[in-house]
Each structure stands twice: as C-alpha cells, then as structure tokens.
C-alpha cells in the first residue's frame, strides 16, 4: 500500500473475558502503530471488573491475579484513543475487536468510529484459493514468527507481519484496490462470504441468515435487500443478540417479492416454517385463542375459543387475540376490573350460592349480581368494554386475491395460501384448502385492506 493513501496504520488485538461485547470486558490491549516515523508497540493489561472464566484464563494465560492491579479501561482510554487517532484500525476478525472497544468507549460516554480493515476479509480477497483464514492458519501459511499466541501484543505482531508479507506477494496497486473497497464497506462477519452480499439485489423481499450445518438463524424483510442486510453489519453492537448473530452467520439467502405485502406475508410464513433461532415474533401460532361473546340466560358470557373452531376469524363476536389461555384469562379479568364488570355473571368466578361476587363487596363491581344494576345494562357495558379488542371478521364471502404489481396474493379467512401470477397457479393454491387462522396474516392483511388503492379479486 502506498504511504500517500494510508500513511497511518494501527494493528490491534484484544484479549477479553468472553465473546459478547455488551456483556464481557477487555483484559488486555495490544497496538502496533505504523507510520512515516516508524513502528511502535504498546500493550497494557486491563482490569475488567469481572471474573475471568477458567477457560479464558487457560487460553490466554491471563489470570484474575494478573489484572487485579491493572488499570480499568477508563484509565487507559485516553492513551488508546491517542494511539488509534486518525489511523486505519486493522485487526483479525475486526468486528470483534472494534465492537469491544466501541462498547468500552461508549460506557464512558465517548464515541469511537475509526476506519476498520479486517485481515480475515483481506486474506480472502488476496488469497481466494484457500479455505481457511484464521490467524493460526495465516501464521503457518505465510511463515509468520509467533511470539505469544492469544496475548494481545503477540497477536497484533502476527497481523503486522501478515501485512508486510502481502506486500511481498502482491503489487501495491492490487493491495490499494482491495483495501480501498474493504474499508469503505461495513465489516461483514468473518464467516460470511462477502461475494454473497455483493450479489444481492436492491429490490424488496425476504432475507435469511444461516449458521453452522445450514441451520436458519434469522429471517427478515426489506424494501432494499442488499442495503438492509448490510445494515446488520454496520451497527455498533447495540445488543448482545446482534453480536451473537453476526458471529454465527455463515450464509445468506434471499427471496425477491412483488412488493411490501409479499415481503410481509413471506416473512411470516417462513418464520413459522423454519423457526429460526433469533426470531421470537411471528414464530408461534398454535395456541392463538380469543373470547367469543355468547348469550346465556339473558346475559353475555365470554367463552374461550381456539383456532380449531370452524368459525374462528369469521364470527363477528370475537374479542382479542392471545397466545395462551393464561394470557387470555388475565386480559379478560383486567378488563372486568377496569370497567366494574361482574366476574360472577361473566362466568369468571364460581357461584357463591346466590351471594354477590367478591368484587361487589369491595366496590369493584357495579352490582349486577346483587340487583343494583340490570342485566341489560351490564350486557351493554360488557360490549362497550370489549369493543376496542373486537376482531374484524373476514370481510369476504370466500377466498380472495390481493393484487400487488403482477402478483396475486391468495388469502382465505385471514390465512395466506401463497402467491400466484397465473390463473392456473391460483387454482393450485385454492385446491390446497383453507389453512388455520393466522394471527400475523390477520394483522398484515387487515392493515393492507385499509389502503385506498388496494385491488381485491373474489375467487
């Protein structure tokens, strides 16, 4: 690389108490500064403020006793910042080291945003014929001199040696071109092939992250697939979940859709089918239940109904969507308490042998059970109290196709059957029969149907 373009470099390595930047802490920092004035090495142990796990102590040789009298990060923050200022931050699996330093600086209210170059990605670009690019492999392949492996300065020295070695094997122009592209992009996880990202379109659709053994990790939707996926890797480890995810991603796949509706429906369907580890929402639909108001002896009584009910999603007297019986019961009791309804008349409390309900005795019930309020008045208040949670019944006589550009999304009773472009494809979807009521499809399609320009075709 020419000194004109990148005259100030910093080769960095950290040792830490674990692999999660938002929870674990730094135990050692090693920095090698390279510029027109020469090469300078610096390192410091760091008191992490937490216990170092035995496995980490065995791996690095850094014990709790060694860091007991070492400075905490805030005491060396100025030194670290000064040594890294206005330099290209170069590290092996740079997202890891950058993430830890970014979080340490954030804890003391300081920002940290250097230009970052990952030597894992650099090695892959310059030596595409090799499958492995970890630091031990690079040391063996390029005959690097190992001093202290898994110590910060020792590993920083290996990265600096690798940098010198590539200048012996490649032209400055080649290195300039590769480095220029890498530092202008988000730091993509080391296990993920950047070529996959380069091939992604800028259209709407759904993307899927896969980990080891091709197990699905995360599914998301996007208006611009490539930009959205890159945004996962340009963040600053705001959560331990994001960092764990980035460390596990080995492959990304995507499905282009006709538009936003297609992306929403496809995401909901794929999450339920594949059950990726990092998707909590949209995953479960089996236990969905709702309250149906029925008339018994002149009084309105809520009866818990599940999606097994043939009329679920069609009945106009359904209220609320709940993921469990317990949540449904908690919700109806809270509504009763908030509105002075009688839990005895609602069937939520066992009969007291003709006595008024307990809530009536403490002034939380308006007294329909004790004759102080008419049953008709109580029924009216039940309807009013539940109105905000009323489910919209399926507004069509049967299945419909919702048009989005050249695609028709076939939906029946709040259940997504699939996407079709021809009459034959539509007929094939209809032959599969109605699926169970889907809570997520209900929420997506109900909102979509409110659009003024929506096109719906009865089937």
Short mmCIF file of C-alpha atoms in Angstrom, two decimals:
data_model
loop_
_atom_site.label_atom_id
_atom_site.label_comp_id
_atom_site.label_asym_id
_atom_site.label_seq_id
_atom_site.Cartn_x
_atom_site.Cartn_y
_atom_site.Cartn_z
CA UNK A 1 0.00 0.00 0.00
CA UNK A 2 1.28 3.47 -0.78
CA UNK A 3 2.02 5.86 2.05
CA UNK A 4 0.16 8.57 0.20
CA UNK A 5 -3.24 6.94 0.63
CA UNK A 6 -2.97 5.25 4.05
CA UNK A 7 0.06 6.65 5.88
CA UNK A 8 -1.13 5.91 9.44
CA UNK A 9 -1.97 2.34 10.46
CA UNK A 10 -2.77 0.63 13.78
CA UNK A 11 -2.61 -3.14 14.15
CA UNK A 12 -4.83 -4.04 17.09
CA UNK A 13 -5.64 -7.11 19.14
CA UNK A 14 -7.59 -7.54 22.36
CA UNK A 15 -7.98 -10.26 24.95
CA UNK A 16 -11.37 -10.38 26.66
CA UNK A 17 -13.39 -12.28 29.27
CA UNK A 18 -15.67 -13.74 26.58
CA UNK A 19 -17.20 -13.21 23.18
CA UNK A 20 -20.02 -10.70 23.79
CA UNK A 21 -19.00 -7.05 23.61
CA UNK A 22 -22.00 -5.74 25.54
CA UNK A 23 -21.50 -8.15 28.46
CA UNK A 24 -17.86 -9.24 28.53
CA UNK A 25 -14.89 -6.92 29.09
CA UNK A 26 -11.36 -6.32 27.84
CA UNK A 27 -8.44 -7.84 29.76
CA UNK A 28 -5.56 -6.73 27.51
CA UNK A 29 -4.94 -4.29 24.65
CA UNK A 30 -2.11 -4.55 22.13
CA UNK A 31 -1.43 -1.86 19.50
CA UNK A 32 1.29 -1.54 16.88
CA UNK A 33 1.46 1.92 15.29
CA UNK A 34 2.95 2.17 11.82
CA UNK A 35 3.57 5.47 10.02
CA UNK A 36 6.29 7.53 8.37
CA UNK A 37 8.10 7.78 11.73
CA UNK A 38 8.47 4.03 12.10
CA UNK A 39 6.91 1.23 14.15
CA UNK A 40 5.94 1.49 17.82
CA UNK A 41 4.49 -1.25 20.04
CA UNK A 42 2.34 -0.74 23.11
CA UNK A 43 0.26 -3.01 25.31
CA UNK A 44 -1.48 -2.94 28.65
CA UNK A 45 -3.35 -5.36 30.85
CA UNK A 46 -6.82 -4.12 31.77
CA UNK A 47 -8.82 -4.80 34.92
CA UNK A 48 -12.16 -5.97 33.51
CA UNK A 49 -14.06 -5.52 36.77
CA UNK A 50 -15.45 -9.05 36.45
CA UNK A 51 -14.08 -12.56 36.93
CA UNK A 52 -12.21 -14.12 34.01
CA UNK A 53 -13.70 -17.56 33.24
CA UNK A 54 -11.31 -20.50 33.78
CA UNK A 55 -11.40 -21.46 30.10
CA UNK A 56 -10.33 -17.94 29.07
CA UNK A 57 -7.57 -17.92 31.70
CA UNK A 58 -6.29 -21.21 30.31
CA UNK A 59 -6.44 -19.95 26.70
CA UNK A 60 -4.76 -16.58 27.20
CA UNK A 61 -2.70 -17.16 30.33
CA UNK A 62 -4.22 -14.00 31.81
CA UNK A 63 -5.49 -14.68 35.33
CA UNK A 64 -7.58 -12.70 37.77
CA UNK A 65 -4.43 -12.12 39.84
CA UNK A 66 -2.60 -10.62 36.84
CA UNK A 67 -5.27 -7.99 36.21
CA UNK A 68 -6.08 -7.25 39.87
CA UNK A 69 -3.74 -4.23 39.96
CA UNK A 70 -4.10 -3.34 36.26
CA UNK A 71 -5.90 -0.10 35.31
CA UNK A 72 -9.58 -0.25 34.31
CA UNK A 73 -10.28 0.73 30.73
CA UNK A 74 -11.35 4.27 31.61
CA UNK A 75 -7.85 4.96 32.95
CA UNK A 76 -6.18 3.99 29.67
CA UNK A 77 -8.93 5.29 27.37
CA UNK A 78 -7.03 8.50 26.53
CA UNK A 79 -3.89 6.51 25.73
CA UNK A 80 -5.78 4.08 23.49
CA UNK A 81 -7.66 6.87 21.73
CA UNK A 82 -4.46 8.80 21.06
CA UNK A 83 -2.69 5.76 19.62
CA UNK A 84 -5.61 4.97 17.32
CA UNK A 85 -6.49 8.52 16.30
CA UNK A 86 -6.60 9.12 12.54
CA UNK A 87 -5.37 5.61 11.78
CA UNK A 88 -6.80 2.71 9.84
CA UNK A 89 -7.86 0.21 12.52
CA UNK A 90 -6.55 -3.19 11.37
CA UNK A 91 -7.49 -6.38 13.21
CA UNK A 92 -8.15 -10.03 12.53
CA UNK A 93 -11.92 -10.57 12.64
CA UNK A 94 -12.05 -6.81 13.16
CA UNK A 95 -15.74 -6.71 14.04
CA UNK A 96 -14.88 -8.44 17.33
CA UNK A 97 -12.10 -6.06 18.40
CA UNK A 98 -13.87 -2.96 17.11
CA UNK A 99 -17.08 -3.98 18.87
CA UNK A 100 -15.36 -4.36 22.25
CA UNK A 101 -13.52 -1.04 22.02
CA UNK A 102 -16.65 0.71 20.76
CA UNK A 103 -18.58 -0.52 23.78
CA UNK A 104 -15.80 0.34 26.25
CA UNK A 105 -15.68 3.90 24.92
CA UNK A 106 -19.47 4.12 24.98
CA UNK A 107 -19.53 3.16 28.66
CA UNK A 108 -17.51 6.28 29.46
CA UNK A 109 -19.58 8.48 27.15
CA UNK A 110 -17.15 8.67 24.23
CA UNK A 111 -17.58 7.88 20.56
CA UNK A 112 -15.25 5.62 18.60
CA UNK A 113 -15.56 5.34 14.81
CA UNK A 114 -12.28 4.57 13.05
CA UNK A 115 -11.85 3.26 9.53
CA UNK A 116 -11.80 -0.51 10.00
CA UNK A 117 -9.96 -3.14 7.97
CA UNK A 118 -10.47 -6.84 8.70
CA UNK A 119 -7.49 -9.03 7.79
CA UNK A 120 -9.72 -12.11 7.56
CA UNK A 121 -11.57 -10.48 4.68
CA UNK A 122 -8.32 -9.08 3.29
CA UNK A 123 -6.81 -12.57 3.23
CA UNK A 124 -9.88 -13.99 1.49
CA UNK A 125 -9.68 -11.34 -1.20
CA UNK A 126 -5.95 -11.70 -1.81
CA UNK A 127 -5.77 -15.50 -1.43
CA UNK A 128 -9.13 -16.79 -2.69
CA UNK A 129 -7.75 -20.27 -3.36
CA UNK A 130 -7.54 -21.08 0.35
CA UNK A 131 -10.47 -22.16 2.51
CA UNK A 132 -9.16 -21.20 5.95
CA UNK A 133 -8.07 -17.73 7.03
CA UNK A 134 -7.82 -17.84 10.82
CA UNK A 135 -4.72 -16.44 12.48
CA UNK A 136 -3.08 -19.81 13.18
CA UNK A 137 -3.54 -20.80 9.53
CA UNK A 138 -2.11 -17.49 8.30
CA UNK A 139 0.90 -17.87 10.61
CA UNK A 140 1.64 -21.34 9.21
CA UNK A 141 0.87 -20.49 5.57
CA UNK A 142 2.96 -17.30 5.46
CA UNK A 143 5.71 -18.47 7.84
CA UNK A 144 4.99 -15.75 10.40
CA UNK A 145 7.00 -15.62 13.62
CA UNK A 146 4.79 -16.44 16.61
CA UNK A 147 5.83 -14.91 19.94
CA UNK A 148 2.87 -15.08 22.35
CA UNK A 149 -0.26 -16.56 20.79
CA UNK A 150 -3.53 -15.41 22.38
CA UNK A 151 -1.84 -12.42 24.00
CA UNK A 152 -2.78 -9.01 22.65
CA UNK A 153 0.62 -7.74 21.55
CA UNK A 154 1.73 -11.14 20.26
CA UNK A 155 -1.32 -11.45 18.03
CA UNK A 156 -1.03 -7.81 16.90
CA UNK A 157 2.54 -8.64 15.83
CA UNK A 158 1.21 -11.52 13.69
CA UNK A 159 -1.22 -9.17 11.96
CA UNK A 160 1.58 -6.67 11.29
CA UNK A 161 3.76 -9.47 9.89
CA UNK A 162 0.91 -10.60 7.64
CA UNK A 163 0.58 -7.03 6.36
CA UNK A 164 4.28 -7.00 5.45
CA UNK A 165 4.03 -10.43 3.84
CA UNK A 166 1.20 -9.47 1.47
CA UNK A 167 3.35 -6.62 0.18
CA UNK A 168 5.94 -9.19 -0.80
CA UNK A 169 3.39 -11.31 -2.68
CA UNK A 170 1.12 -8.67 -4.27
CA UNK A 171 1.59 -5.36 -6.02
CA UNK A 172 0.85 -2.13 -4.24
CA UNK A 173 -1.85 -1.38 -6.81
CA UNK A 174 -3.65 -4.67 -6.04
CA UNK A 175 -3.50 -4.10 -2.30
CA UNK A 176 -4.62 -0.49 -2.68
CA UNK A 177 -7.64 -1.56 -4.68
CA UNK A 178 -8.69 -4.36 -2.30
CA UNK A 179 -8.15 -2.35 0.88
CA UNK A 180 -9.94 0.66 -0.55
CA UNK A 181 -13.04 -1.46 -1.20
CA UNK A 182 -12.94 -3.21 2.16
CA UNK A 183 -12.65 -0.15 4.37
CA UNK A 184 -15.46 1.61 2.50
CA UNK A 185 -17.90 -1.19 3.38
CA UNK A 186 -19.47 -2.36 6.64
CA UNK A 187 -17.43 -5.02 8.42
CA UNK A 188 -19.10 -8.22 7.26
CA UNK A 189 -18.87 -11.19 9.68
CA UNK A 190 -15.71 -13.20 9.09
CA UNK A 191 -17.52 -16.47 8.27
CA UNK A 192 -19.75 -14.88 5.67
CA UNK A 193 -18.58 -14.66 2.07
CA UNK A 194 -18.77 -11.01 1.04
CA UNK A 195 -19.48 -12.10 -2.54
CA UNK A 196 -22.91 -13.23 -1.40
CA UNK A 197 -23.67 -9.71 -0.25
CA UNK A 198 -22.36 -8.22 -3.48
CA UNK A 199 -24.77 -10.40 -5.46
CA UNK A 200 -27.84 -9.30 -3.51
CA UNK A 201 -30.38 -7.15 -5.37
CA UNK A 202 -31.70 -3.80 -4.21
CA UNK A 203 -35.30 -4.95 -4.54
CA UNK A 204 -37.96 -5.82 -1.95
CA UNK A 205 -38.02 -9.25 -0.43
CA UNK A 206 -37.06 -11.51 2.43
CA UNK A 207 -33.54 -12.45 3.55
CA UNK A 208 -32.43 -15.49 5.54
CA UNK A 209 -29.29 -15.87 7.68
CA UNK A 210 -27.94 -19.40 8.13
CA UNK A 211 -25.34 -20.67 10.58
CA UNK A 212 -23.41 -23.90 11.06
CA UNK A 213 -24.96 -27.00 9.48
CA UNK A 214 -27.13 -24.63 7.46
CA UNK A 215 -29.49 -24.04 10.38
CA UNK A 216 -31.67 -20.93 9.99
CA UNK A 217 -30.68 -18.15 12.39
CA UNK A 218 -32.80 -15.16 11.38
CA UNK A 219 -35.35 -14.13 8.77
CA UNK A 220 -36.20 -10.52 7.95
CA UNK A 221 -37.99 -8.42 5.35
CA UNK A 222 -36.61 -5.48 3.41
CA UNK A 223 -37.55 -2.79 0.93
CA UNK A 224 -33.95 -2.96 -0.31
CA UNK A 225 -32.45 -6.39 0.36
CA UNK A 226 -28.78 -5.52 -0.02
CA UNK A 227 -28.98 -2.31 1.97
CA UNK A 228 -30.97 -3.94 4.78
CA UNK A 229 -28.58 -6.87 5.12
CA UNK A 230 -25.57 -4.54 5.17
CA UNK A 231 -27.24 -2.53 7.94
CA UNK A 232 -26.93 -5.58 10.21
CA UNK A 233 -23.18 -5.39 9.83
CA UNK A 234 -22.71 -1.63 10.09
CA UNK A 235 -24.27 -1.36 13.53
CA UNK A 236 -22.24 -0.95 16.68
CA UNK A 237 -23.23 -3.99 18.71
CA UNK A 238 -26.13 -2.31 20.44
CA UNK A 239 -27.17 -5.67 21.88
CA UNK A 240 -25.57 -8.98 22.71
CA UNK A 241 -28.15 -10.61 20.44
CA UNK A 242 -26.86 -8.71 17.40
CA UNK A 243 -23.27 -9.67 18.15
CA UNK A 244 -24.07 -13.35 18.74
CA UNK A 245 -25.97 -13.40 15.47
CA UNK A 246 -23.13 -11.80 13.48
CA UNK A 247 -20.61 -14.27 14.89
CA UNK A 248 -22.69 -17.25 13.75
CA UNK A 249 -23.74 -16.22 10.23
CA UNK A 250 -22.17 -18.36 7.52
CA UNK A 251 -24.59 -17.95 4.63
CA UNK A 252 -27.26 -15.53 3.48
CA UNK A 253 -30.12 -16.30 1.10
CA UNK A 254 -32.96 -14.15 -0.18
CA UNK A 255 -36.30 -14.25 -1.97
CA UNK A 256 -37.38 -11.31 -4.08
CA UNK A 257 -41.07 -10.42 -3.76
CA UNK A 258 -43.56 -8.37 -5.75
CA UNK A 259 -43.57 -5.64 -3.13
CA UNK A 260 -44.04 -4.83 0.54
CA UNK A 261 -47.10 -7.01 1.06
CA UNK A 262 -45.36 -10.00 -0.46
CA UNK A 263 -42.35 -9.45 1.81
CA UNK A 264 -44.53 -9.20 4.92
CA UNK A 265 -46.51 -12.35 4.12
CA UNK A 266 -43.45 -14.32 3.02
CA UNK A 267 -41.56 -13.39 6.17
CA UNK A 268 -44.43 -14.51 8.42
CA UNK A 269 -44.79 -17.81 6.56
CA UNK A 270 -41.05 -18.60 6.52
CA UNK A 271 -40.54 -17.82 10.20
CA UNK A 272 -43.29 -20.28 11.14
CA UNK A 273 -41.99 -22.93 8.76
CA UNK A 274 -38.27 -22.69 9.61
CA UNK A 275 -38.44 -21.41 13.23
CA UNK A 276 -35.08 -19.55 13.16
CA UNK A 277 -33.33 -19.15 16.49
CA UNK A 278 -33.26 -15.34 16.58
CA UNK A 279 -36.87 -14.68 15.53
CA UNK A 280 -39.16 -14.50 18.54
CA UNK A 281 -42.06 -12.70 16.91
CA UNK A 282 -44.07 -14.38 14.14
CA UNK A 283 -42.92 -17.84 15.27
CA UNK A 284 -45.81 -19.38 17.18
CA UNK A 285 -49.40 -19.52 16.05
CA UNK A 286 -50.60 -22.83 17.53
CA UNK A 287 -52.02 -21.50 20.80
CA UNK A 288 -53.89 -18.48 19.45
CA UNK A 289 -57.21 -18.04 21.22
CA UNK A 290 -59.93 -15.43 21.52
CA UNK A 291 -63.06 -14.67 23.55
CA UNK A 292 -66.42 -15.21 21.86
CA UNK A 293 -69.40 -13.46 23.46
CA UNK A 294 -72.42 -15.73 23.73
CA UNK A 295 -75.83 -15.16 25.31
CA UNK A 296 -76.69 -17.43 28.25
CA UNK A 297 -79.91 -16.93 30.21
CA UNK A 298 -80.07 -13.34 29.04
CA UNK A 299 -76.52 -12.39 29.93
CA UNK A 300 -73.44 -12.04 27.76
CA UNK A 301 -70.73 -14.54 28.68
CA UNK A 302 -67.21 -14.80 27.14
CA UNK A 303 -66.25 -18.29 26.00
CA UNK A 304 -62.63 -19.05 25.15
CA UNK A 305 -62.23 -20.22 21.56
CA UNK A 306 -59.17 -21.53 19.71
CA UNK A 307 -58.27 -21.59 16.02
CA UNK A 308 -59.65 -25.15 15.83
CA UNK A 309 -63.09 -23.57 15.81
CA UNK A 310 -64.50 -23.63 12.27
CA UNK A 311 -65.80 -20.07 12.60
CA UNK A 312 -62.64 -18.55 14.07
CA UNK A 313 -61.96 -15.39 12.06
CA UNK A 314 -65.49 -15.29 10.64
CA UNK A 315 -67.63 -14.75 13.73
CA UNK A 316 -68.32 -11.04 14.40
CA UNK A 317 -68.43 -11.63 18.17
CA UNK A 318 -64.74 -12.45 18.74
CA UNK A 319 -62.59 -10.32 21.01
CA UNK A 320 -58.82 -10.22 21.44
CA UNK A 321 -56.01 -12.45 20.20
CA UNK A 322 -53.94 -14.20 22.85
CA UNK A 323 -51.01 -16.59 22.65
CA UNK A 324 -52.10 -18.67 25.66
CA UNK A 325 -55.10 -19.45 27.84
CA UNK A 326 -53.41 -17.81 30.80
CA UNK A 327 -52.89 -14.53 28.93
CA UNK A 328 -56.50 -14.60 27.71
CA UNK A 329 -57.82 -15.08 31.25
CA UNK A 330 -55.53 -12.40 32.66
CA UNK A 331 -56.75 -9.97 29.98
CA UNK A 332 -60.49 -10.57 30.48
CA UNK A 333 -60.16 -10.26 34.27
CA UNK A 334 -58.22 -7.00 33.88
CA UNK A 335 -60.96 -5.65 31.57
CA UNK A 336 -63.63 -6.68 34.08
CA UNK A 337 -61.83 -4.96 36.95
CA UNK A 338 -61.17 -1.80 34.95
CA UNK A 339 -64.83 -1.47 33.93
CA UNK A 340 -66.63 -2.60 37.08
CA UNK A 341 -68.00 -5.75 35.40
CA UNK A 342 -69.22 -8.72 37.40
CA UNK A 343 -66.88 -11.67 37.11
CA UNK A 344 -69.60 -13.91 38.51
CA UNK A 345 -72.01 -13.06 35.68
CA UNK A 346 -69.17 -13.34 33.19
CA UNK A 347 -68.51 -16.89 34.36
CA UNK A 348 -65.02 -16.00 35.58
CA UNK A 349 -65.87 -16.64 39.21
CA UNK A 350 -67.62 -19.66 40.73
CA UNK A 351 -71.13 -19.24 42.08
CA UNK A 352 -71.31 -18.14 45.70
CA UNK A 353 -74.67 -19.75 46.44
CA UNK A 354 -76.74 -16.71 45.46
CA UNK A 355 -74.41 -14.22 47.10
CA UNK A 356 -72.95 -11.24 45.27
CA UNK A 357 -69.49 -11.58 43.79
CA UNK A 358 -66.44 -10.69 45.83
CA UNK A 359 -65.71 -7.60 43.70
CA UNK A 360 -69.18 -6.26 44.51
CA UNK A 361 -68.41 -6.38 48.19
CA UNK A 362 -65.28 -4.26 47.77
CA UNK A 363 -66.88 -1.81 45.33
CA UNK A 364 -65.19 -3.06 42.13
CA UNK A 365 -68.39 -4.43 40.59
CA UNK A 366 -71.39 -2.18 39.84
CA UNK A 367 -73.63 -4.78 41.48
CA UNK A 368 -75.45 -6.58 38.65
CA UNK A 369 -75.05 -9.76 40.70
CA UNK A 370 -76.76 -8.09 43.66
CA UNK A 371 -79.61 -6.41 41.73
CA UNK A 372 -78.13 -2.94 41.85
CA UNK A 373 -77.72 -2.93 38.04
CA UNK A 374 -79.94 -4.51 35.42
CA UNK A 375 -78.66 -7.41 33.32
CA UNK A 376 -79.33 -5.39 30.16
CA UNK A 377 -77.22 -2.52 31.47
CA UNK A 378 -74.45 -4.93 32.41
CA UNK A 379 -74.59 -6.53 28.94
CA UNK A 380 -74.28 -3.11 27.34
CA UNK A 381 -71.22 -2.31 29.42
CA UNK A 382 -69.65 -5.68 28.54
CA UNK A 383 -69.99 -4.86 24.85
CA UNK A 384 -68.58 -1.37 25.34
CA UNK A 385 -65.64 -2.66 27.40
CA UNK A 386 -64.67 -5.26 24.78
CA UNK A 387 -65.32 -3.18 21.67
CA UNK A 388 -61.72 -1.98 21.31
CA UNK A 389 -60.49 -5.59 21.15
CA UNK A 390 -63.13 -6.83 18.70
CA UNK A 391 -61.68 -8.84 15.83
CA UNK A 392 -62.65 -7.90 12.33
CA UNK A 393 -64.48 -10.85 10.75
CA UNK A 394 -63.31 -11.95 7.31
CA UNK A 395 -64.99 -9.32 5.07
CA UNK A 396 -65.43 -11.54 2.01
CA UNK A 397 -67.64 -14.50 1.13
CA UNK A 398 -64.66 -16.71 0.40
CA UNK A 399 -61.01 -16.59 -0.70
CA UNK A 400 -59.68 -13.52 -2.49
CA UNK A 401 -56.61 -12.49 -4.44
CA UNK A 402 -54.93 -9.22 -3.43
CA UNK A 403 -53.05 -7.78 -6.37
CA UNK A 404 -49.57 -6.36 -5.95
CA UNK A 405 -47.96 -5.38 -9.24
CA UNK A 406 -48.04 -8.58 -11.36
CA UNK A 407 -48.57 -10.92 -8.40
CA UNK A 408 -51.79 -12.07 -6.71
CA UNK A 409 -51.64 -12.94 -3.01
CA UNK A 410 -54.30 -15.55 -2.26
CA UNK A 411 -55.85 -15.19 1.20
CA UNK A 412 -58.78 -17.02 2.77
CA UNK A 413 -60.23 -16.18 6.17
CA UNK A 414 -57.03 -14.44 7.34
CA UNK A 415 -54.85 -17.30 6.12
CA UNK A 416 -52.18 -16.85 3.45
CA UNK A 417 -52.29 -19.58 0.80
CA UNK A 418 -49.45 -18.23 -1.34
CA UNK A 419 -48.57 -16.01 -4.30
CA UNK A 420 -49.63 -16.62 -7.89
CA UNK A 421 -49.08 -14.98 -11.25
CA UNK A 422 -51.46 -17.03 -13.38
CA UNK A 423 -54.95 -18.43 -13.08
CA UNK A 424 -53.52 -21.94 -13.03
CA UNK A 425 -51.22 -21.12 -10.11
CA UNK A 426 -54.14 -19.53 -8.27
CA UNK A 427 -56.26 -22.64 -8.75
CA UNK A 428 -53.47 -24.85 -7.42
CA UNK A 429 -53.31 -22.75 -4.26
CA UNK A 430 -57.07 -22.96 -3.76
CA UNK A 431 -57.00 -26.74 -4.09
CA UNK A 432 -54.79 -26.96 -1.03
CA UNK A 433 -57.76 -25.85 1.06
CA UNK A 434 -58.02 -23.34 3.87
CA UNK A 435 -55.19 -23.10 6.35
CA UNK A 436 -55.80 -22.37 10.05
CA UNK A 437 -56.40 -18.77 11.08
CA UNK A 438 -53.05 -16.94 11.22
CA UNK A 439 -52.69 -14.11 13.70
CA UNK A 440 -49.86 -12.43 11.77
CA UNK A 441 -51.64 -12.66 8.43
CA UNK A 442 -54.71 -11.16 10.11
CA UNK A 443 -52.73 -8.15 11.28
CA UNK A 444 -50.88 -7.70 7.97
CA UNK A 445 -53.85 -8.10 5.62
CA UNK A 446 -56.34 -6.16 7.77
CA UNK A 447 -53.99 -3.16 7.70
CA UNK A 448 -53.34 -3.60 3.97
CA UNK A 449 -57.06 -3.69 3.12
CA UNK A 450 -57.42 -0.19 4.54
CA UNK A 451 -55.31 1.23 1.70
CA UNK A 452 -57.34 3.27 -0.77
CA UNK A 453 -55.70 1.76 -3.84
CA UNK A 454 -55.84 -1.91 -2.85
CA UNK A 455 -57.12 -4.25 -5.59
CA UNK A 456 -59.03 -7.35 -4.42
CA UNK A 457 -60.46 -10.05 -6.66
CA UNK A 458 -63.06 -12.55 -5.36
CA UNK A 459 -62.17 -16.15 -6.18
#
